[in-house]
Coordinates of C-alpha atoms in Angstrom, one line a residue:
X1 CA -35.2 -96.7 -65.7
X2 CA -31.9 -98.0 -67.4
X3 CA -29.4 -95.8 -69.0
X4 CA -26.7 -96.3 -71.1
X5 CA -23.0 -95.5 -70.0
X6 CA -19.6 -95.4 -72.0
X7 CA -16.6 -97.4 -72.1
X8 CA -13.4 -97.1 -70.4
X9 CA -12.3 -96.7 -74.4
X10 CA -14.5 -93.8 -74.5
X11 CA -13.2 -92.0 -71.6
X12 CA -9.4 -92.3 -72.5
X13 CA -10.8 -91.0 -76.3
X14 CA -12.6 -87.8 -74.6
X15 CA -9.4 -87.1 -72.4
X16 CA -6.8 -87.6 -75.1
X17 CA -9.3 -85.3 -77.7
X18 CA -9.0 -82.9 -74.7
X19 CA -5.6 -82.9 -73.9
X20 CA -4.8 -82.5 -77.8
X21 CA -7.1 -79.4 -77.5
X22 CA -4.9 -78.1 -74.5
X23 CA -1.8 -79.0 -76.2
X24 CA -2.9 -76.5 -79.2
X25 CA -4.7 -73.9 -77.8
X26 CA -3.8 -73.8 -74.1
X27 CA -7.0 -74.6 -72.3
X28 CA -8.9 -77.3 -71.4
X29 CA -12.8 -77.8 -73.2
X30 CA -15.0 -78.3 -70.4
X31 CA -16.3 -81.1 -73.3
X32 CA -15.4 -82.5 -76.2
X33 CA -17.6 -84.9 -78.7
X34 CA -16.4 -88.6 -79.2
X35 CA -17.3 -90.4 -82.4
X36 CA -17.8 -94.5 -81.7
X37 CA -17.2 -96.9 -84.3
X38 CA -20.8 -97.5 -85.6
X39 CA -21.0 -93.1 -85.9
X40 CA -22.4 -92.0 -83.0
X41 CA -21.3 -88.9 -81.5
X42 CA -21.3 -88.5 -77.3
X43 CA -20.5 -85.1 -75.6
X44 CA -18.5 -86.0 -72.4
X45 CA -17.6 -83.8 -70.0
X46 CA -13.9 -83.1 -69.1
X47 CA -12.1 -81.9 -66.3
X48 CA -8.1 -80.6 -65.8
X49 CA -5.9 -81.4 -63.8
X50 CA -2.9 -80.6 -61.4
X51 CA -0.3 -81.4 -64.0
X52 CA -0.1 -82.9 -67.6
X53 CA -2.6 -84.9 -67.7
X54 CA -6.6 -84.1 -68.7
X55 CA -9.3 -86.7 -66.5
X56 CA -12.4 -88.1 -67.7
X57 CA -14.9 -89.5 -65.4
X58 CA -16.2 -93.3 -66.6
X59 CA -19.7 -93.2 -66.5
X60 CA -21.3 -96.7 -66.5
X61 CA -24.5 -95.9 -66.3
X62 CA -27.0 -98.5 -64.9
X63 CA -24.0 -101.0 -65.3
X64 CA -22.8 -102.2 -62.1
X65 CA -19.0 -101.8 -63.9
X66 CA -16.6 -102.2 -61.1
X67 CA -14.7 -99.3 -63.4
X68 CA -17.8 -96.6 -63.0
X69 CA -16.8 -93.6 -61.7
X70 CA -12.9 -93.7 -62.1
X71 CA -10.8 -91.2 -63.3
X72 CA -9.0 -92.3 -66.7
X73 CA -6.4 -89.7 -67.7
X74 CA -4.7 -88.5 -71.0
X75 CA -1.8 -87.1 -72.0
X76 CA -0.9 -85.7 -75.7
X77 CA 2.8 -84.7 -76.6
X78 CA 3.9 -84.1 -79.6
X79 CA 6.8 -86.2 -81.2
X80 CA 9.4 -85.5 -83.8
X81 CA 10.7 -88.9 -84.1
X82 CA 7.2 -90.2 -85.4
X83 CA 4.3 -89.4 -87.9
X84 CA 2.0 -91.5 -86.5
X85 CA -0.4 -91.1 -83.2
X86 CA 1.6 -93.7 -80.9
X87 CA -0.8 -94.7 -77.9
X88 CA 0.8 -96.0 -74.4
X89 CA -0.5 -97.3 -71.3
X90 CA 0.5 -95.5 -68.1
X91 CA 0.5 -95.9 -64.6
X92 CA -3.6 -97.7 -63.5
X93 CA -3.1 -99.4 -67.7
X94 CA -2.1 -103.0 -67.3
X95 CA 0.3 -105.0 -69.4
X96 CA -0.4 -108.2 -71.0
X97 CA 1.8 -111.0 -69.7
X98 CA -0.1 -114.2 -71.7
X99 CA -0.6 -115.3 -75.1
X100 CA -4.1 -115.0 -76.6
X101 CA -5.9 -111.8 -75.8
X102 CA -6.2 -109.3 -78.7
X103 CA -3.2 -107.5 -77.5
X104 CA 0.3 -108.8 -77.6
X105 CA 2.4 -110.2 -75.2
X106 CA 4.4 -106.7 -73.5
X107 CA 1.8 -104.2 -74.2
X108 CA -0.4 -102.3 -72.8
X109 CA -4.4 -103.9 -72.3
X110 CA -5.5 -101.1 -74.7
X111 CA -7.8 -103.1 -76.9
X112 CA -7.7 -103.0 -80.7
X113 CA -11.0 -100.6 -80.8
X114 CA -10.6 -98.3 -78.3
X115 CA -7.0 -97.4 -79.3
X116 CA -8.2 -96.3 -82.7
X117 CA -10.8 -94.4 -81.5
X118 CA -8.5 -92.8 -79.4
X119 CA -6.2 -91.7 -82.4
X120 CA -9.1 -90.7 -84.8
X121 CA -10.0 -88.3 -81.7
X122 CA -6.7 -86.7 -81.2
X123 CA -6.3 -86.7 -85.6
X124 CA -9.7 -84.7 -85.2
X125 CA -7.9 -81.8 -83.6
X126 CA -3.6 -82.5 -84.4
X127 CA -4.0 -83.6 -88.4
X128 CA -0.5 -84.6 -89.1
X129 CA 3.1 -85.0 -87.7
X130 CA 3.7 -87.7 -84.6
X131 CA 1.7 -87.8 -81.3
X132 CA 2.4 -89.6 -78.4
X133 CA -0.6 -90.5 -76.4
X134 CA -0.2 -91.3 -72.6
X135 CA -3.3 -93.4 -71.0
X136 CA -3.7 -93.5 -67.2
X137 CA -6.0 -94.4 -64.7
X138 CA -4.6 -93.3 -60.9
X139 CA -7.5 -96.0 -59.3
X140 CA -7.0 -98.7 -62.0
X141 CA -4.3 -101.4 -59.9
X142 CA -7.1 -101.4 -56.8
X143 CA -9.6 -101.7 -59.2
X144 CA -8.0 -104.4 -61.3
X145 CA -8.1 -106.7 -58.7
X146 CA -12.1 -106.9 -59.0
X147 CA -11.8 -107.9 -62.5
X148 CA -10.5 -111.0 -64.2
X149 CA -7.3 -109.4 -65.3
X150 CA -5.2 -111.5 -62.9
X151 CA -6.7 -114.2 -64.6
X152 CA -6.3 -113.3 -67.5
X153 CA -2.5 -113.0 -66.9
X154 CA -3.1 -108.7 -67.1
X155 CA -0.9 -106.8 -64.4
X156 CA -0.4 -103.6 -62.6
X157 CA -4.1 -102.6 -63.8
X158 CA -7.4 -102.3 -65.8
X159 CA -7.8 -102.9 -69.6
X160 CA -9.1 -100.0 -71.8
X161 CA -12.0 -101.7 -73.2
X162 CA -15.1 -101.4 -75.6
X163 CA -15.9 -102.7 -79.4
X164 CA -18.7 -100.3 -79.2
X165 CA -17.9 -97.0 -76.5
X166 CA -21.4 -97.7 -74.8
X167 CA -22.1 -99.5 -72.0
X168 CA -25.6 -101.2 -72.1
X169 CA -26.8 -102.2 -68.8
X170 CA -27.1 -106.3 -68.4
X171 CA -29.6 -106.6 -66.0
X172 CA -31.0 -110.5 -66.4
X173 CA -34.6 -109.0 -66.7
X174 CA -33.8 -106.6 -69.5
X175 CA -31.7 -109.2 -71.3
X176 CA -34.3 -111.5 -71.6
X177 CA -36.8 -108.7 -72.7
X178 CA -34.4 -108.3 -75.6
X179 CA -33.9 -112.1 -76.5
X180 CA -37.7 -112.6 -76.5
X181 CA -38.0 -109.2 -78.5
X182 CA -35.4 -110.1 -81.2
X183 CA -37.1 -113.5 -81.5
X184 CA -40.5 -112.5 -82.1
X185 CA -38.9 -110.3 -85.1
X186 CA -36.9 -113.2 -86.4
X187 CA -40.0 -115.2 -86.3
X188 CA -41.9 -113.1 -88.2
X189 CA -39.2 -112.8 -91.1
X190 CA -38.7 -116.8 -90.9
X191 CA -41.0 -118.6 -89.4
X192 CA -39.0 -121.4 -89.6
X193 CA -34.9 -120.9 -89.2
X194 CA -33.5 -118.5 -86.1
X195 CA -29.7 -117.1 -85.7
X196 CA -28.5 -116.6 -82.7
X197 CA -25.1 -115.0 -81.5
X198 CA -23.8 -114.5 -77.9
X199 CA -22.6 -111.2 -79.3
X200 CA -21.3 -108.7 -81.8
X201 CA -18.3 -111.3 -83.0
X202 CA -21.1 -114.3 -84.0
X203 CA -23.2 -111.8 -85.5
X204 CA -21.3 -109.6 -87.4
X205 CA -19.5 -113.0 -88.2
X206 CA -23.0 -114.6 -89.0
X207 CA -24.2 -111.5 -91.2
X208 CA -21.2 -112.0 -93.3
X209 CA -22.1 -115.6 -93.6
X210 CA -25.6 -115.6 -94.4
X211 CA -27.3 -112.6 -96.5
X212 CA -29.7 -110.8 -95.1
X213 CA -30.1 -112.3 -91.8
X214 CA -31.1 -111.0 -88.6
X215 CA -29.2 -112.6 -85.3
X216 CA -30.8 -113.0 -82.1
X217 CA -28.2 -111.8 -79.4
X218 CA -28.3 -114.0 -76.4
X219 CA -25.3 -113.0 -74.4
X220 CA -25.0 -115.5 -71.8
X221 CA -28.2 -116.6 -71.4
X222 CA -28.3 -119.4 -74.8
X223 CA -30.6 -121.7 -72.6
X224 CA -33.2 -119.6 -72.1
X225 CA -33.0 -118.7 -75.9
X226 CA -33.2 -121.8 -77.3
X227 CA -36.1 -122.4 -74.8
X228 CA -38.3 -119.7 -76.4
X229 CA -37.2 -120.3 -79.8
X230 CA -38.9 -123.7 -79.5
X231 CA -41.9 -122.0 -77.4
X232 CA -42.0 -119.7 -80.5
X233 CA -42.5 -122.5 -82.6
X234 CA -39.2 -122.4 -84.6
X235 CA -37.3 -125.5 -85.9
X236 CA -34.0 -124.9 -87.3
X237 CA -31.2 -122.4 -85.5
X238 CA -28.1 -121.5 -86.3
X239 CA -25.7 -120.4 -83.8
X240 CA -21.9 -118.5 -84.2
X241 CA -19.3 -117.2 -81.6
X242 CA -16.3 -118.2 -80.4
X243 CA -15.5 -121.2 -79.2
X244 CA -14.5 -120.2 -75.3
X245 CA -18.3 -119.4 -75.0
X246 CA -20.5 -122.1 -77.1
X247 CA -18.0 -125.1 -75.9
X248 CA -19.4 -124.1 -72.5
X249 CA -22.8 -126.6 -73.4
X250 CA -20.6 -130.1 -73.6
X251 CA -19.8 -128.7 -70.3
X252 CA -23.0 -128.4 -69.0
X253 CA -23.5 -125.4 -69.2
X254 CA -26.4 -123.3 -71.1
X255 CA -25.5 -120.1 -69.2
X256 CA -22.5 -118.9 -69.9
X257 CA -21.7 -116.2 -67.5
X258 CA -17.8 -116.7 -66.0
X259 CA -19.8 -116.0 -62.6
X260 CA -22.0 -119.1 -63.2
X261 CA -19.9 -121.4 -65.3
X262 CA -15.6 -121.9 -65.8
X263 CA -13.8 -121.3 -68.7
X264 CA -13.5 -124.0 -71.3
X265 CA -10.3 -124.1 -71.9
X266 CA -9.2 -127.3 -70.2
X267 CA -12.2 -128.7 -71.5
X268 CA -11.1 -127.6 -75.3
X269 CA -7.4 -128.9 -74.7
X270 CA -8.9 -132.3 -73.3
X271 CA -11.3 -132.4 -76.9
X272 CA -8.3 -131.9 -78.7
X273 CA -5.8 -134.2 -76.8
X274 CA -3.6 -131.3 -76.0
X275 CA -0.9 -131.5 -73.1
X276 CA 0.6 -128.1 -73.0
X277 CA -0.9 -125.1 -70.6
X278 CA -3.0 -122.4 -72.3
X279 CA -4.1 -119.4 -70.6
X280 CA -7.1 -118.5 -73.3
X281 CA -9.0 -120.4 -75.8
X282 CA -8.1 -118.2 -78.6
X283 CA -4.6 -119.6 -78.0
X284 CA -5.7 -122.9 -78.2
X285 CA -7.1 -121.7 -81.4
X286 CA -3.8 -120.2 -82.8
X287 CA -1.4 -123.0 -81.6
X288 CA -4.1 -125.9 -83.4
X289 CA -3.8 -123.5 -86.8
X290 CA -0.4 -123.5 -86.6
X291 CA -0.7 -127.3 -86.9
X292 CA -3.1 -127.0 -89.7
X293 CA -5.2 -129.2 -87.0
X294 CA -8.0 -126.2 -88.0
X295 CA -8.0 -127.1 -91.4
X296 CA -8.7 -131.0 -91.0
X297 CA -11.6 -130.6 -89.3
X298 CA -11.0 -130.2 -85.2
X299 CA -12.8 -127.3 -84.7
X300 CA -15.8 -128.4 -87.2
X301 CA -16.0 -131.7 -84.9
X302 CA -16.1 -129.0 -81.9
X303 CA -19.2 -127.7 -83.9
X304 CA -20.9 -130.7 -84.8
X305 CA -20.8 -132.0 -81.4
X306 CA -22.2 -128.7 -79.8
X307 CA -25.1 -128.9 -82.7
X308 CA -26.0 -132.6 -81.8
X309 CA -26.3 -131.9 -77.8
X310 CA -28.6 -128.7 -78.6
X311 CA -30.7 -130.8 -80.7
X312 CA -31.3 -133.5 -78.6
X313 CA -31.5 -130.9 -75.7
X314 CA -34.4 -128.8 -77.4
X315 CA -35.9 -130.7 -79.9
X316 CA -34.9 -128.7 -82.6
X317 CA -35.2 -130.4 -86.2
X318 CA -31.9 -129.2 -86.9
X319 CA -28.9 -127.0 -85.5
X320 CA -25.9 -125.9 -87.2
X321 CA -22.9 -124.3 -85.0
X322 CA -20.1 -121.8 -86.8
X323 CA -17.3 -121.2 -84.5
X324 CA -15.1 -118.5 -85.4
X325 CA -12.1 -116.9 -83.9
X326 CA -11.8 -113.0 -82.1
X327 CA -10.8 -112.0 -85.6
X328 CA -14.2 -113.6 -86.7
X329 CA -12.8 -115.6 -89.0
X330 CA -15.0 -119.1 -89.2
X331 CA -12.7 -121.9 -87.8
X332 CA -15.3 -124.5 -87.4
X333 CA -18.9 -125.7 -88.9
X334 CA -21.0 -128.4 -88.2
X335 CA -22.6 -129.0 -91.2

């Protein structure tokens, strides 16, 4: 049977709650309760250590996460010269040395998400006055190297990651369960029209779109889903996400999986006629707003071609692509 873990976002969270604890009372809780961004509550276990710090163990559960099992480690001090909760990345934290990702160029890989749920945890036990927050993970520059952060131009360690604190295991078979699943309950609200999302940007970007919709999440695995969808008997889709994933089909490609298919970002610089080296799409993406090239229509070209190759593909009586950015803002539609 599967079971759900938590994030690396998670475990800095638990051990910085902790540590805040420590910091007040003197002693460590053996566990503390983590509230994730949609409101659910998780009791993690804690542990101390020799020295400063307070460990959390990552727990992936059924998730072969090359991060399961590592130690991530927290820190809380208090600090005068601030009143806010300030949140650094420690030894095992890597540091983003490219343009694009969600965190700046010069910071520490703690992602957007995760670092505020690490400060609503430590404001849940220190209320006011300024915090420093230390995040480190002693294991996290071996285990780095199994990731795509030297790719992804991320050194000297692992990102802190996770929009949601839960790790869902990705096994193909379950996935496709899913797909099927959520198809059969979009069919039976609309026989007619599906939406479809790789994941939580396309359909929280959809949803915003689109009233009262409900978006079929295919992760990487769009071919399969359109391939059902027709089965199923419906004739229009509409598909959102950003454009590093959904560009992937003028590739070639209907599953999307970096294992099983390269990045698109050469392929989105050629669309575009672009000469300079990017490291991420979403750079791409900034560098053609800049040039207002976003507002004349590239990215909705992007769209429309990605729409026509899925229709002739499948069969479909119509598609319509929306492509937004990571701060799901819609940069491109083919309509």
């Amino acid at each position: 049977m599967s079971r759900n873990g938590f994030t690396t976002g998670t475990a800095a969270a638990a051990a910085a709650k902790a540590s805040a604890i420590r910091l007040l009372t003197g002693t460590t809780p053996e566990s503390v309760s983590v509230t994730l961004p949609q409101g659910d509550v998780l009791h993690i276990n804690v542990s101390d250590t020799t020295g400063s710090y307070v460990a959390v163990v990552k727990d992936a559960g059924s998730d072969p996460d090359v991060t399961d099992g590592i130690e991530v480690l927290a820190r809380v001090r208090r600090n005068d010269t601030d009143r806010g909760v300030c949140v650094k990345g420690g030894y095992g934290v890597g540091r983003v040395t490219r343009p694009g990702l969600q965190v700046g160029v010069g910071q520490a890989a703690i992602n957007p998400a995760p670092g505020q749920m690490i400060i609503n945890a430590v404001r849940e036990v220190i209320v006011d006055g300024g915090v420093e927050v230390e995040v480190a993970v002693p294991r996290g520059i071996d285990c780095a190297r199994r990731t795509f952060n030297p790719r992804l131009g991320i050194v000297d360690g692992i990102s802190i990651l996770g929009t949601t604190g839960i790790v869902r295991p990705m096994s193909t078979e379950a996935l496709k369960a899913t797909i099927k699943c959520e198809t059969d309950v979009s069919f039976e609200q609309d026989n007619c029209t599906v939406y479809m999302a790789p994941g939580g940007i396309g359909e929280t970007a959809l949803k915003a779109m689109f009233e009262g919709i409900g978006v079929v999440q295919f992760s990487n695995y769009l071919g399969y889903a359109l391939s059902y969808a027709r089965q199923k008997g419906l004739r229009h889709v509409v598909i959102g996400g950003h454009p590093g994933k959904l560009a992937k089909v003028l590739m070639g490609y209907l599953d999307t999986h970096s294992s099983r298919s390269p990045t698109a970002v050469d392929f989105i610089k050629g669309f575009f006629g672009l000469k300079d080296n990017f490291n991420t799409v979403e750079e791409v993406i900034q560098v053609l707003r800049t040039g207002d090239v976003t507002t004349q229509g590239g990215f909705s070209l992007l769209a429309a071609a990605i729409a026509a190759r899925l229709k002739a593909e499948f069969g479909f009586d119509s598609v319509e692509v929306c492509l937004f950015d990571m701060g799901r803002r819609l940069i491109g539609h083919s309509r």
